[in-house]
Coordinates of C-alpha atoms in Angstrom, one line a residue:
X124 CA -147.8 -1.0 37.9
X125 CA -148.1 0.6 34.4
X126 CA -151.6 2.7 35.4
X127 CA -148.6 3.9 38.3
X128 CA -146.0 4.6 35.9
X129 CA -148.5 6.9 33.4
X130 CA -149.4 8.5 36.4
X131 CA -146.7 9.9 37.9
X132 CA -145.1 10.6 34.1
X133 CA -148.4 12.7 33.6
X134 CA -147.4 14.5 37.2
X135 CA -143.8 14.8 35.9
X136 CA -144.8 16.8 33.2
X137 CA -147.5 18.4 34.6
X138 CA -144.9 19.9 37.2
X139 CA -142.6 20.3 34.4
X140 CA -145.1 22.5 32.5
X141 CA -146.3 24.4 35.5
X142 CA -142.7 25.1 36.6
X143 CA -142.0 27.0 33.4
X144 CA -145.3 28.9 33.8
X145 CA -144.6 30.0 36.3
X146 CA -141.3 31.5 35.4
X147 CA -143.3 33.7 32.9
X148 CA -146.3 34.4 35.3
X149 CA -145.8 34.0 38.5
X150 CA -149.6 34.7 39.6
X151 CA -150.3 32.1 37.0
X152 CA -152.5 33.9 35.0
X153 CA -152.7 32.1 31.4
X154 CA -150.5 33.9 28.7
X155 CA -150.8 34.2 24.9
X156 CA -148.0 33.2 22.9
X157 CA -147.3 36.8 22.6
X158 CA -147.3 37.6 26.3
X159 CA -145.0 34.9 26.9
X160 CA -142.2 36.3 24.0
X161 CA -142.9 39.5 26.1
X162 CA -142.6 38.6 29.4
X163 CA -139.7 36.6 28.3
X164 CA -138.2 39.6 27.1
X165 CA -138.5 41.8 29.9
X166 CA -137.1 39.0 32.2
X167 CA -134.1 38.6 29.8
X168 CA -133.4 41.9 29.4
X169 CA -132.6 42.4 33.2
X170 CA -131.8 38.4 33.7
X171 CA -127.5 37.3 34.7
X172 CA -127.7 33.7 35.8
X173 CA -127.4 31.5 32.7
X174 CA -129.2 28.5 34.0
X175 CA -131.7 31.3 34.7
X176 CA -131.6 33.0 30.9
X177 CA -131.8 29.3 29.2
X178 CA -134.9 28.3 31.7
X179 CA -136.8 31.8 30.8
X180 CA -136.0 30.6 27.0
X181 CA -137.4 27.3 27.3
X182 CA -140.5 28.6 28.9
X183 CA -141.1 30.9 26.4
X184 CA -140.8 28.3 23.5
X185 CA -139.7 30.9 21.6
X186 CA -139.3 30.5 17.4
X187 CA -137.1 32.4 14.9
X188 CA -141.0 33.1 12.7
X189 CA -142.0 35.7 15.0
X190 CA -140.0 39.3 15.4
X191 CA -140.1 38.9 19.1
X192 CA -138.7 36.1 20.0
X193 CA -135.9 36.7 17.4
X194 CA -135.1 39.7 19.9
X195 CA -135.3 37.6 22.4
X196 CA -133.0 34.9 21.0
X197 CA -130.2 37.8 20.5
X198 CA -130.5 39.0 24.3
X199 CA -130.1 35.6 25.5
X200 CA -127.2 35.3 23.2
X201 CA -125.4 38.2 23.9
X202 CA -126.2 38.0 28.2
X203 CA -124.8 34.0 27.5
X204 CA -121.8 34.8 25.4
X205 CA -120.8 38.1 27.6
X206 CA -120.6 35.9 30.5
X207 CA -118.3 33.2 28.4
X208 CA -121.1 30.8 28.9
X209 CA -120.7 28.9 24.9
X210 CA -121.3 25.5 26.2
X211 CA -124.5 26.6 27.3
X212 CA -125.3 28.6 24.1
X213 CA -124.2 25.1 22.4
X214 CA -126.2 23.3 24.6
X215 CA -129.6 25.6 23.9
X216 CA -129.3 25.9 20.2
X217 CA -128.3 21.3 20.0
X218 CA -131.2 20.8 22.5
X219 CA -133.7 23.0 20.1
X220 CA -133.2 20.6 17.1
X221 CA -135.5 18.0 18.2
X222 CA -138.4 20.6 18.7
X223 CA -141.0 19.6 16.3
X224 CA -142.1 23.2 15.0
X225 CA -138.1 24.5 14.5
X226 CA -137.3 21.0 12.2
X227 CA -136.9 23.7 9.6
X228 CA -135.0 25.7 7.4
X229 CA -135.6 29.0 8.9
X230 CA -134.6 28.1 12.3
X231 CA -131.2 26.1 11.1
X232 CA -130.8 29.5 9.8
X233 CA -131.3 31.5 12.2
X234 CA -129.3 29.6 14.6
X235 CA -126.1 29.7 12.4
X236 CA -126.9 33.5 13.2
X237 CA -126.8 32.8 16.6
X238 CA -123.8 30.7 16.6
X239 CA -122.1 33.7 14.6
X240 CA -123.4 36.6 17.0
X241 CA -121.3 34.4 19.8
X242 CA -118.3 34.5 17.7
X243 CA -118.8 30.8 17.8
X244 CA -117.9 30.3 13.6
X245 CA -116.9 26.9 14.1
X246 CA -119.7 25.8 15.6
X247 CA -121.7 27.4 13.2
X248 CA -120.0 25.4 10.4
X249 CA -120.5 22.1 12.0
X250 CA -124.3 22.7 12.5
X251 CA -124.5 24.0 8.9
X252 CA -123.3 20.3 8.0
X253 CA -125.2 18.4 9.8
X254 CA -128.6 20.6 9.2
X255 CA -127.3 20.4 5.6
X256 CA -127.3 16.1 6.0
X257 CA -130.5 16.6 7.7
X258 CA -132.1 18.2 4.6
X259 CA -132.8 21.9 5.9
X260 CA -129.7 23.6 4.9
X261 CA -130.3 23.4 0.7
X262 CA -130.4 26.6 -0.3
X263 CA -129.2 29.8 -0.4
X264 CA -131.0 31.3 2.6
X265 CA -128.7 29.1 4.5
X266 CA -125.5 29.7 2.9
X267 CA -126.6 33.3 3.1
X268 CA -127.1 32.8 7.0
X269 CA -124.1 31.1 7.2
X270 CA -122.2 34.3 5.7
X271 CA -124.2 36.7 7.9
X272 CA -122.9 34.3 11.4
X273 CA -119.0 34.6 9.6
X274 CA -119.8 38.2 9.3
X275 CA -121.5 39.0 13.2
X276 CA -117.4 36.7 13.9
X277 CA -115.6 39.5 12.2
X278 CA -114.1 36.1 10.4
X279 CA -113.8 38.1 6.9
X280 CA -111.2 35.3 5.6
X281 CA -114.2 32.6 6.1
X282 CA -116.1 34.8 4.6
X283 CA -114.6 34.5 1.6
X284 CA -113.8 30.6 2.0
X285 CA -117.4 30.0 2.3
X286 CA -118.5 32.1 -0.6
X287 CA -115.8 30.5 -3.0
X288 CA -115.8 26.6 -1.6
X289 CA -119.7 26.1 -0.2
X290 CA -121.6 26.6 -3.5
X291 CA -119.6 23.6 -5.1
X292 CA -119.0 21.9 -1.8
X293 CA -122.8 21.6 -0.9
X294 CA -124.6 22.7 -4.9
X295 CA -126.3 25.2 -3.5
X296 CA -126.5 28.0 -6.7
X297 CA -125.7 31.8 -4.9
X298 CA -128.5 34.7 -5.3
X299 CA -128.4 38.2 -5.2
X300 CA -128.7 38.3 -1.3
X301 CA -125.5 36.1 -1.0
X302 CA -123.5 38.5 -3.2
X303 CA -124.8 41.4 -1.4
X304 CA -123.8 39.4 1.5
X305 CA -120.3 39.3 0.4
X306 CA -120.0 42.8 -0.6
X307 CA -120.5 43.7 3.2
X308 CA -118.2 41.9 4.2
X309 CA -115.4 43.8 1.8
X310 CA -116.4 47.3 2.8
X311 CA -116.7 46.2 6.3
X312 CA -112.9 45.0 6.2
X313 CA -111.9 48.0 4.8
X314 CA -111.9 45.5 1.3
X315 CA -113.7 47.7 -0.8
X316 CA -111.8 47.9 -4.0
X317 CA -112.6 44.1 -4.5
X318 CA -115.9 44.9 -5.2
X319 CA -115.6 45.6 -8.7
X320 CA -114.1 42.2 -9.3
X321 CA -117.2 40.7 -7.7
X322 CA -119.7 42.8 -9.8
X323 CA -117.8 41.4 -13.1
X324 CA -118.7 37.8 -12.0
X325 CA -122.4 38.6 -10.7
X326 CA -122.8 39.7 -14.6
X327 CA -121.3 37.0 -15.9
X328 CA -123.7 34.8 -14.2
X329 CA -126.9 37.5 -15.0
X330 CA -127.2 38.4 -11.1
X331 CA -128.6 41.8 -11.7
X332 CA -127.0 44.6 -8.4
X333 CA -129.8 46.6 -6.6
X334 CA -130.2 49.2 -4.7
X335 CA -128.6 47.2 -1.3
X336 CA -125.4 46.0 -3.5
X337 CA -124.7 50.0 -4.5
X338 CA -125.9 51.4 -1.2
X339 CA -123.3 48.9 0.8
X340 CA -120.4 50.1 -1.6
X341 CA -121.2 53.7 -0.8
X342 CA -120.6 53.0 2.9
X343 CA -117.7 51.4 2.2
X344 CA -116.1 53.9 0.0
X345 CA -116.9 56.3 2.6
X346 CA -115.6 54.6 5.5
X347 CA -112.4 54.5 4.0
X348 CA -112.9 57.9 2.3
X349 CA -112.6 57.3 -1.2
X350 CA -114.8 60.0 -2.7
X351 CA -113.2 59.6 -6.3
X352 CA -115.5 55.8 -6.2
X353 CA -118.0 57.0 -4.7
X354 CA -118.6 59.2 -7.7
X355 CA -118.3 55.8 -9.9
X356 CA -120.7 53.6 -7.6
X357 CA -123.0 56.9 -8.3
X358 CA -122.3 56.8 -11.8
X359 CA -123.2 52.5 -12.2
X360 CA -126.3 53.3 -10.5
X361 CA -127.7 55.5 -13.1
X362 CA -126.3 53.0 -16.1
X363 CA -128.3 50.6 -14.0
X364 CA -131.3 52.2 -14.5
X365 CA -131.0 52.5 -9.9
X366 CA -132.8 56.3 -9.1
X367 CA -130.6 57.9 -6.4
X368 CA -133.6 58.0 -3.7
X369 CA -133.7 59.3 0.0
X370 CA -132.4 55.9 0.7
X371 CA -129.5 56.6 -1.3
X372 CA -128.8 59.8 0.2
X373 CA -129.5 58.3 4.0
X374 CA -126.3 56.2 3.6
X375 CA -124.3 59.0 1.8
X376 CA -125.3 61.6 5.2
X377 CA -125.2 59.0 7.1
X378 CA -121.3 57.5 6.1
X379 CA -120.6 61.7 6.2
X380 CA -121.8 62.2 9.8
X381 CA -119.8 59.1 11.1
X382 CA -116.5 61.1 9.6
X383 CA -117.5 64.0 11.4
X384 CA -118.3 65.4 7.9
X385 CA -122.3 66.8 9.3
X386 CA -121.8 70.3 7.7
X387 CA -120.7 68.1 4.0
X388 CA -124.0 66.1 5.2
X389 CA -126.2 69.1 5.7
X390 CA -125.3 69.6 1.8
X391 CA -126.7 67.0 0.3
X392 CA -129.6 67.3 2.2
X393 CA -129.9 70.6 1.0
X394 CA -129.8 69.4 -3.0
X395 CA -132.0 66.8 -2.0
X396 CA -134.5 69.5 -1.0
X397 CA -133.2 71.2 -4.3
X398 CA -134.2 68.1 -6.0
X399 CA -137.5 67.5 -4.7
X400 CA -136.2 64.4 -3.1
X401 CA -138.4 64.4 0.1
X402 CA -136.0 64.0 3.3
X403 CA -137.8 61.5 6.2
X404 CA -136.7 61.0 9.9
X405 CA -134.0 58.8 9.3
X406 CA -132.4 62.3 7.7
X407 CA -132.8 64.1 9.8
X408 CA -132.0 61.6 12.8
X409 CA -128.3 61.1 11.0
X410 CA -127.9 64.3 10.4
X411 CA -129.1 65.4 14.5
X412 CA -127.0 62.8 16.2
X413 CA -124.2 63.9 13.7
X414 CA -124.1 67.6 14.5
X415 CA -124.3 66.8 18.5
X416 CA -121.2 64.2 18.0
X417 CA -119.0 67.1 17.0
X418 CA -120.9 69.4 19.5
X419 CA -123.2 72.0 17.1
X420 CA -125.7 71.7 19.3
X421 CA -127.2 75.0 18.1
X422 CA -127.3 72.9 14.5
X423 CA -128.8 69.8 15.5
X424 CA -131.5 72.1 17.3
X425 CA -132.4 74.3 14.0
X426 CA -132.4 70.5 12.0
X427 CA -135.3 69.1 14.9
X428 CA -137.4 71.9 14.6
X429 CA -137.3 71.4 10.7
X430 CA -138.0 68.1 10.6
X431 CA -141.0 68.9 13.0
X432 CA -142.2 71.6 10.7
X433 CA -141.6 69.1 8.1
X434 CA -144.6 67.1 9.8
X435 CA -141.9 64.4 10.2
X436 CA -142.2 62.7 13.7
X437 CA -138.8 62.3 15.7
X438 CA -138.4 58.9 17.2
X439 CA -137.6 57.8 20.3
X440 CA -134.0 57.4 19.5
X441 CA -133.7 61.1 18.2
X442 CA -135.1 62.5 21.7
X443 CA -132.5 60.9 23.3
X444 CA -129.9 61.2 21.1
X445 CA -130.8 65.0 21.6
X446 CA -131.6 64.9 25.5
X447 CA -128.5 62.9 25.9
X448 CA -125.8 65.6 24.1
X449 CA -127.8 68.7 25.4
X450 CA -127.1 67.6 28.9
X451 CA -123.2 67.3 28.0
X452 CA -123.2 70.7 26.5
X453 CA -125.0 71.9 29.7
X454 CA -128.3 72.6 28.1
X455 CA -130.5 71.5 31.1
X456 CA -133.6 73.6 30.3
X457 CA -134.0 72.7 26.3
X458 CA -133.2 69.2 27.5
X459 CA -136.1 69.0 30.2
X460 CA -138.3 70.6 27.5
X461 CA -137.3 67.8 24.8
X462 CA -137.2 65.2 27.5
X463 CA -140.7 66.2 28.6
X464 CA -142.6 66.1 24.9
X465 CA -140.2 62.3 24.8
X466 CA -142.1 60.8 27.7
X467 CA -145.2 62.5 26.8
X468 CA -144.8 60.4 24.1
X469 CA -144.4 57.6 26.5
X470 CA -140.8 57.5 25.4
X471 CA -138.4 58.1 28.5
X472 CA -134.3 58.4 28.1
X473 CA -132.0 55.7 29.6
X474 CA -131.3 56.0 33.6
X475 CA -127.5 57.5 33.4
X476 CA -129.4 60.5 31.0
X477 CA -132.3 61.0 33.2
X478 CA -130.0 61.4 36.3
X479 CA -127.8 63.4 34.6
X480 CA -130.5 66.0 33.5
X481 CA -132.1 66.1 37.0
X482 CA -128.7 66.7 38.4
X483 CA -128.1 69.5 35.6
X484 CA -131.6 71.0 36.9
X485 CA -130.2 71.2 40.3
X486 CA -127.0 72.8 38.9
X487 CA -128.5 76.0 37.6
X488 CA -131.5 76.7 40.1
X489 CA -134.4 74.5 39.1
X490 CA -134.0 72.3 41.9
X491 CA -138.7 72.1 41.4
X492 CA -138.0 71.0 38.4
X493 CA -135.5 68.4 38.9
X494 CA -138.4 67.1 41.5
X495 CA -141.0 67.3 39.3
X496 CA -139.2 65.1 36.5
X497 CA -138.2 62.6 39.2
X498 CA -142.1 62.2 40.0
X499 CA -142.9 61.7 36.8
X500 CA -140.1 59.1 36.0
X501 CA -140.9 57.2 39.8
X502 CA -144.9 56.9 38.2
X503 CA -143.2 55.3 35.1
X504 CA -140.8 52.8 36.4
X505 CA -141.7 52.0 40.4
X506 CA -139.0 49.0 40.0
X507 CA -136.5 52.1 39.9
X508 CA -138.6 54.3 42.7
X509 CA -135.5 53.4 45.8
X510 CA -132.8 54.8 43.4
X511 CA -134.3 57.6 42.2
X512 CA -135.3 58.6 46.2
X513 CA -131.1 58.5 47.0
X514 CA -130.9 61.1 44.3
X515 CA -133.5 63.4 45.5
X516 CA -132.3 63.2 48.8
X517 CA -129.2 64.2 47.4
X518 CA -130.8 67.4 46.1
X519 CA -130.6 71.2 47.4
X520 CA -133.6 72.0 49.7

């Protein structure tokens, strides 16, 4: 009887094994670890059903160490919480306690993060206690996580609870991170004055600010356009002994483009030049997507050429920020040209852009063309080949 009873537990499990496989690889071909976070991926990314989403996790065995799976954690997240599924997402992160390999700080962190991106705080707070009385949430990376989920909430009030009661509450001493942490959450509630009070008490207790503490206060100055400290948080950098680098000067164009301020942007990338201060592609992506936002297209063309000259390399998000905006402004024939070097590049622009161009083709006469870049899209993604045959169809003969 209990030669019977190991084996149909070792069949049990051996179906339960092979069942989850096969979710990830349905020829059954043996994955790596990192085919599996992969595969996982892909099936999230496309995956509705949450019994579905939570199986495709499970299979996957997926850990907060590797960048991957962390991506993968957030899609299942998101797909879960956008469908109101939280018991589920409770569920998930309660059942992944009593794996072995996540009996650790940095997952009891990372699922506080998880909790938060659900807008789930009070869960959050209850797993922070009990990892906390399970002896993984001691130190600051936790409390710092914890911040971070109250954050992803929009709960600025806990924010502020949890920095002012939890390091007493719990003796766990703050860091730099955790004031940085804090100051986000200020200039992210339109706070930002309060910062100064909370730089007084990180020198009392000899935190020293860095680069991240000034470079949040600049965006939040901006944001709520008070250039007069701006000029201050500019002016504590120096005393600071901080050099105002391209970083520096990213957030400042940056926090200017998102005003609609790209011509005030464009400036300060010119006295960076001035300066010798050496502009990279996150310039001149800020200051590209800034210009087509308030319709320059003719700007944000001159500013990709540059950076090309530059020897910088566009990214994928800059070709299709541009192919994107040229298509709105009717551009069809720069767009097919920029959209072309993209997938060259095997980069290619979302669906609703790609049918939009090959529409925009059709539009002025290059109805070739507009068949041309459906073939070339159709050899890319087959999964899409039915949809994209409707739209030639629908195309002037």
């Amino acid at each position: 009887m209990a030669l019977f009873c190991r084996i149909r537990t070792s069949a049990t499990a051996a179906t339960f094994h092979l069942r989850y496989f096969s979710v990830l690889s349905p020829d059954s071909t043996p994955l790596t670890s990192h085919q599996k976070s992969r595969s996982a991926l892909s099936l999230l990314k496309s995956e509705q059903n949450p019994d579905r989403i939570l199986e495709i996790c499970r299979a996957a065995s997926l850990t907060p160490v590797y960048h991957l799976d962390r991506i993968a954690f957030s899609v299942a997240i998101s797909k879960l919480s956008e469908g109101n599924n939280f018991q589920s997402i409770d569920t998930f992160l309660q059942e992944l306690r009593s794996r072995p390999d996540l009996q650790n700080e940095r997952f009891a962190s990372h699922s506080l993060v998880l909790y938060g991106q659900a807008k789930m705080l009070n869960h959050a707070l209850t797993a922070f206690d009990y990892f906390y009385n399970e002896g993984l949430c001691r130190s600051a990376k936790s409390l710092n996580a914890l911040l971070v989920a109250a954050i992803l909430a929009k709960d600025y009030k806990e924010v502020k609870r949890i920095f002012v009661e939890f390091p007493k509450r719990y003796g766990i001493e703050p860091d730099l991170e955790t004031h940085n942490t804090a100051i986000k959450a200020m200039c992210e509630s339109e706070s930002s004055s309060s910062v100064y009070s909370l730089l007084v008490d990180m020198k009392s207790k000899g935190v020293k600010p860095n680069a991240t503490t000034f470079g949040t206060m600049l965006a939040g100055f901006y944001k709520e356009e008070k250039y007069e400290d701006v000029g201050k948080v500019l002016n504590l950098m120096k005393e600071h002994g901080i050099p105002v680098g391209v970083s520096t000067y990213n957030i400042r164009i940056q926090s200017l483009c998102m005003l609609k301020k790209s011509n005030e942007a464009k400036a300060l990338l010119d006295g960076m030049l001035s300066k010798g201060i050496k502009p990279n592609t996150v310039t001149y992506n800020h200051l590209i997507h800034g210009f087509c936002k308030e319709g320059n297209l003719e700007e944000a063309k001159r500013l990709f050429k540059s950076m090309v000259n530059r020897g910088l390399e566009p990214d994928s998000q800059c070709y299709f920020t541009l192919v994107h905006f040229l298509c709105q402004g009717d551009d069809f024939e720069t767009a097919l040209s920029i959209c072309k070097e993209s997938m060259e590049k095997k980069w290619v622009p979302k669906f609703s852009t790609m049918k939009s161009l090959v529409n925009g083709l059709a539009s002025v006469s290059k109805v070739e063309e507009a068949k041309e870049l459906i073939q070339n899209v159709k050899e890319k993604f087959s999964k899409n080949a039915d949809m994209w045959d409707e739209i030639e169809k629908g195309l002037p003969q």
